[in-house]
Amino acid sequence: MPNEDFAHRDLVGPAVAEEEVPVGSLLSSVGDRLTYLYDFGDDWIHHIVVESVDNPAPESPVALCLDGRNMAPYEDSGGPWGWANMIEASADPHHQEHSEIRDWLGLRPDQQLDPTSFDRDGINEAFATLFG
């Protein structure tokens, strides 16, 4: 939603609830951009740029992940800085929050968090469940 405090961040258009505006009506042409803030306070800032537009077949999935990088941060992980701390703490047995963070992340004793992992197939399975 537009906010004068964030005017420098490409926010445009009237303030509306997100369920009222299909993304395709905002991002329909190559080069269209959208910046949004997720979880105000944690400040996950997302920049979306349309790189290409296709006319998919009617039987194509509604949402499809073609590429990406890195795993998604856990919900309520404290924003980019909190997430970076969780990654560090989970890997460093000498970190004062090591055990607490590993428990919070649900890591088994022999398991390491790999923040560089990316599971495109898993994302597309989740999309199929959500939108299928």
Coordinates of C-alpha atoms in Angstrom, one line a residue:
M1 CA 0.0 0.0 0.0
P2 CA 1.3 3.4 -0.8
N3 CA 2.8 5.3 2.1
E4 CA 4.5 8.7 1.9
D5 CA 7.3 7.4 4.2
F6 CA 8.3 5.0 1.4
A7 CA 7.7 7.2 -1.6
H8 CA 11.3 6.6 -2.7
R9 CA 10.6 2.9 -3.2
D10 CA 8.5 2.6 -6.4
L11 CA 5.2 2.2 -4.5
V12 CA 2.4 3.3 -6.8
G13 CA -1.3 3.1 -7.1
P14 CA -4.3 3.5 -4.8
A15 CA -4.3 1.8 -1.4
V16 CA -6.3 -1.5 -1.7
A17 CA -6.3 -4.8 0.0
E18 CA -4.0 -7.3 -1.7
E19 CA -6.9 -9.8 -2.5
E20 CA -8.5 -7.1 -4.6
V21 CA -5.8 -6.7 -7.2
P22 CA -4.5 -9.5 -9.4
V23 CA -0.7 -9.3 -9.8
G24 CA -1.1 -9.5 -13.5
S25 CA -3.0 -6.3 -13.6
L26 CA 0.0 -4.5 -11.9
L27 CA 2.8 -6.4 -13.7
S28 CA 1.7 -7.0 -17.2
S29 CA 4.5 -5.8 -19.4
V30 CA 8.3 -6.4 -19.7
G31 CA 10.1 -4.0 -17.4
D32 CA 7.1 -3.4 -15.1
R33 CA 8.4 -3.2 -11.5
L34 CA 6.8 -3.6 -8.1
T35 CA 8.5 -3.2 -4.7
Y36 CA 6.7 -4.4 -1.5
L37 CA 7.4 -4.6 2.1
Y38 CA 6.6 -7.9 3.8
D39 CA 6.3 -8.1 7.6
F40 CA 6.5 -4.5 8.5
G41 CA 9.1 -4.3 11.3
D42 CA 11.2 -7.2 10.0
D43 CA 11.5 -5.3 6.7
W44 CA 11.7 -8.0 4.1
I45 CA 11.8 -5.8 1.0
H46 CA 10.9 -7.6 -2.3
H47 CA 11.7 -6.1 -5.7
I48 CA 9.9 -7.8 -8.6
V49 CA 10.7 -7.0 -12.2
V50 CA 8.9 -8.6 -15.2
E51 CA 11.6 -10.0 -17.4
S52 CA 9.3 -11.7 -20.0
V53 CA 5.7 -12.2 -20.8
D54 CA 4.3 -15.4 -22.3
N55 CA 0.9 -16.7 -23.4
P56 CA 0.7 -20.0 -21.6
A57 CA -1.6 -22.8 -22.7
P58 CA -4.9 -23.0 -20.8
E59 CA -3.8 -26.2 -19.0
S60 CA -0.5 -24.5 -17.8
P61 CA -0.2 -24.1 -14.0
V62 CA -1.4 -20.8 -12.5
A63 CA 2.0 -20.3 -10.8
L64 CA 5.3 -21.9 -11.8
C65 CA 8.8 -21.3 -10.4
L66 CA 11.3 -21.3 -13.2
D67 CA 14.4 -20.4 -11.2
G68 CA 15.7 -18.9 -7.9
R69 CA 18.4 -19.0 -5.4
N70 CA 18.8 -19.6 -1.7
M71 CA 16.2 -21.0 0.7
A72 CA 13.4 -19.0 2.0
P73 CA 14.0 -17.6 5.5
Y74 CA 11.8 -19.0 8.3
E75 CA 8.8 -17.0 9.2
D76 CA 9.3 -14.6 12.1
S77 CA 13.1 -14.9 11.9
G78 CA 13.7 -11.2 12.6
G79 CA 14.2 -9.8 9.1
P80 CA 17.4 -10.0 7.1
W81 CA 19.6 -9.3 10.1
G82 CA 17.8 -11.8 12.4
W83 CA 18.0 -14.5 9.7
A84 CA 21.7 -13.9 9.1
N85 CA 22.2 -14.3 12.9
M86 CA 20.2 -17.6 12.9
I87 CA 22.3 -19.0 10.1
E88 CA 25.5 -18.1 12.0
A89 CA 24.2 -19.4 15.3
S90 CA 23.0 -22.7 13.9
A91 CA 26.4 -23.4 12.4
D92 CA 28.6 -22.2 15.4
P93 CA 28.5 -24.5 18.4
H94 CA 30.2 -21.7 20.4
H95 CA 27.5 -19.2 19.6
Q96 CA 25.6 -18.3 22.8
E97 CA 22.2 -19.0 21.0
H98 CA 23.4 -22.1 19.2
S99 CA 21.1 -24.6 20.9
E100 CA 18.1 -22.3 21.1
I101 CA 18.3 -21.4 17.4
R102 CA 18.8 -25.0 16.4
D103 CA 15.7 -26.0 18.4
W104 CA 13.7 -23.1 17.0
L105 CA 14.7 -24.2 13.4
G106 CA 13.9 -27.8 14.2
L107 CA 17.3 -29.1 13.2
R108 CA 18.3 -32.6 14.2
P109 CA 21.8 -33.0 15.9
D110 CA 23.4 -34.3 12.6
Q111 CA 21.6 -31.7 10.4
Q112 CA 23.1 -28.5 9.1
L113 CA 21.1 -25.5 7.8
D114 CA 22.1 -24.9 4.1
P115 CA 20.9 -21.3 3.4
T116 CA 22.1 -21.7 -0.2
S117 CA 19.8 -24.6 -1.0
F118 CA 17.0 -24.0 -3.5
D119 CA 14.2 -26.6 -4.2
R120 CA 12.4 -25.5 -7.4
D121 CA 10.5 -28.8 -7.5
G122 CA 9.3 -28.4 -3.9
I123 CA 8.2 -24.8 -4.6
N124 CA 6.2 -26.0 -7.7
E125 CA 4.6 -28.8 -5.6
A126 CA 3.6 -26.1 -3.1
F127 CA 2.2 -23.9 -5.9
A128 CA 0.2 -26.9 -7.2
T129 CA -1.3 -27.5 -3.8
L130 CA -2.1 -23.8 -3.3
F131 CA -3.4 -23.0 -6.7
G132 CA -4.3 -26.4 -8.2

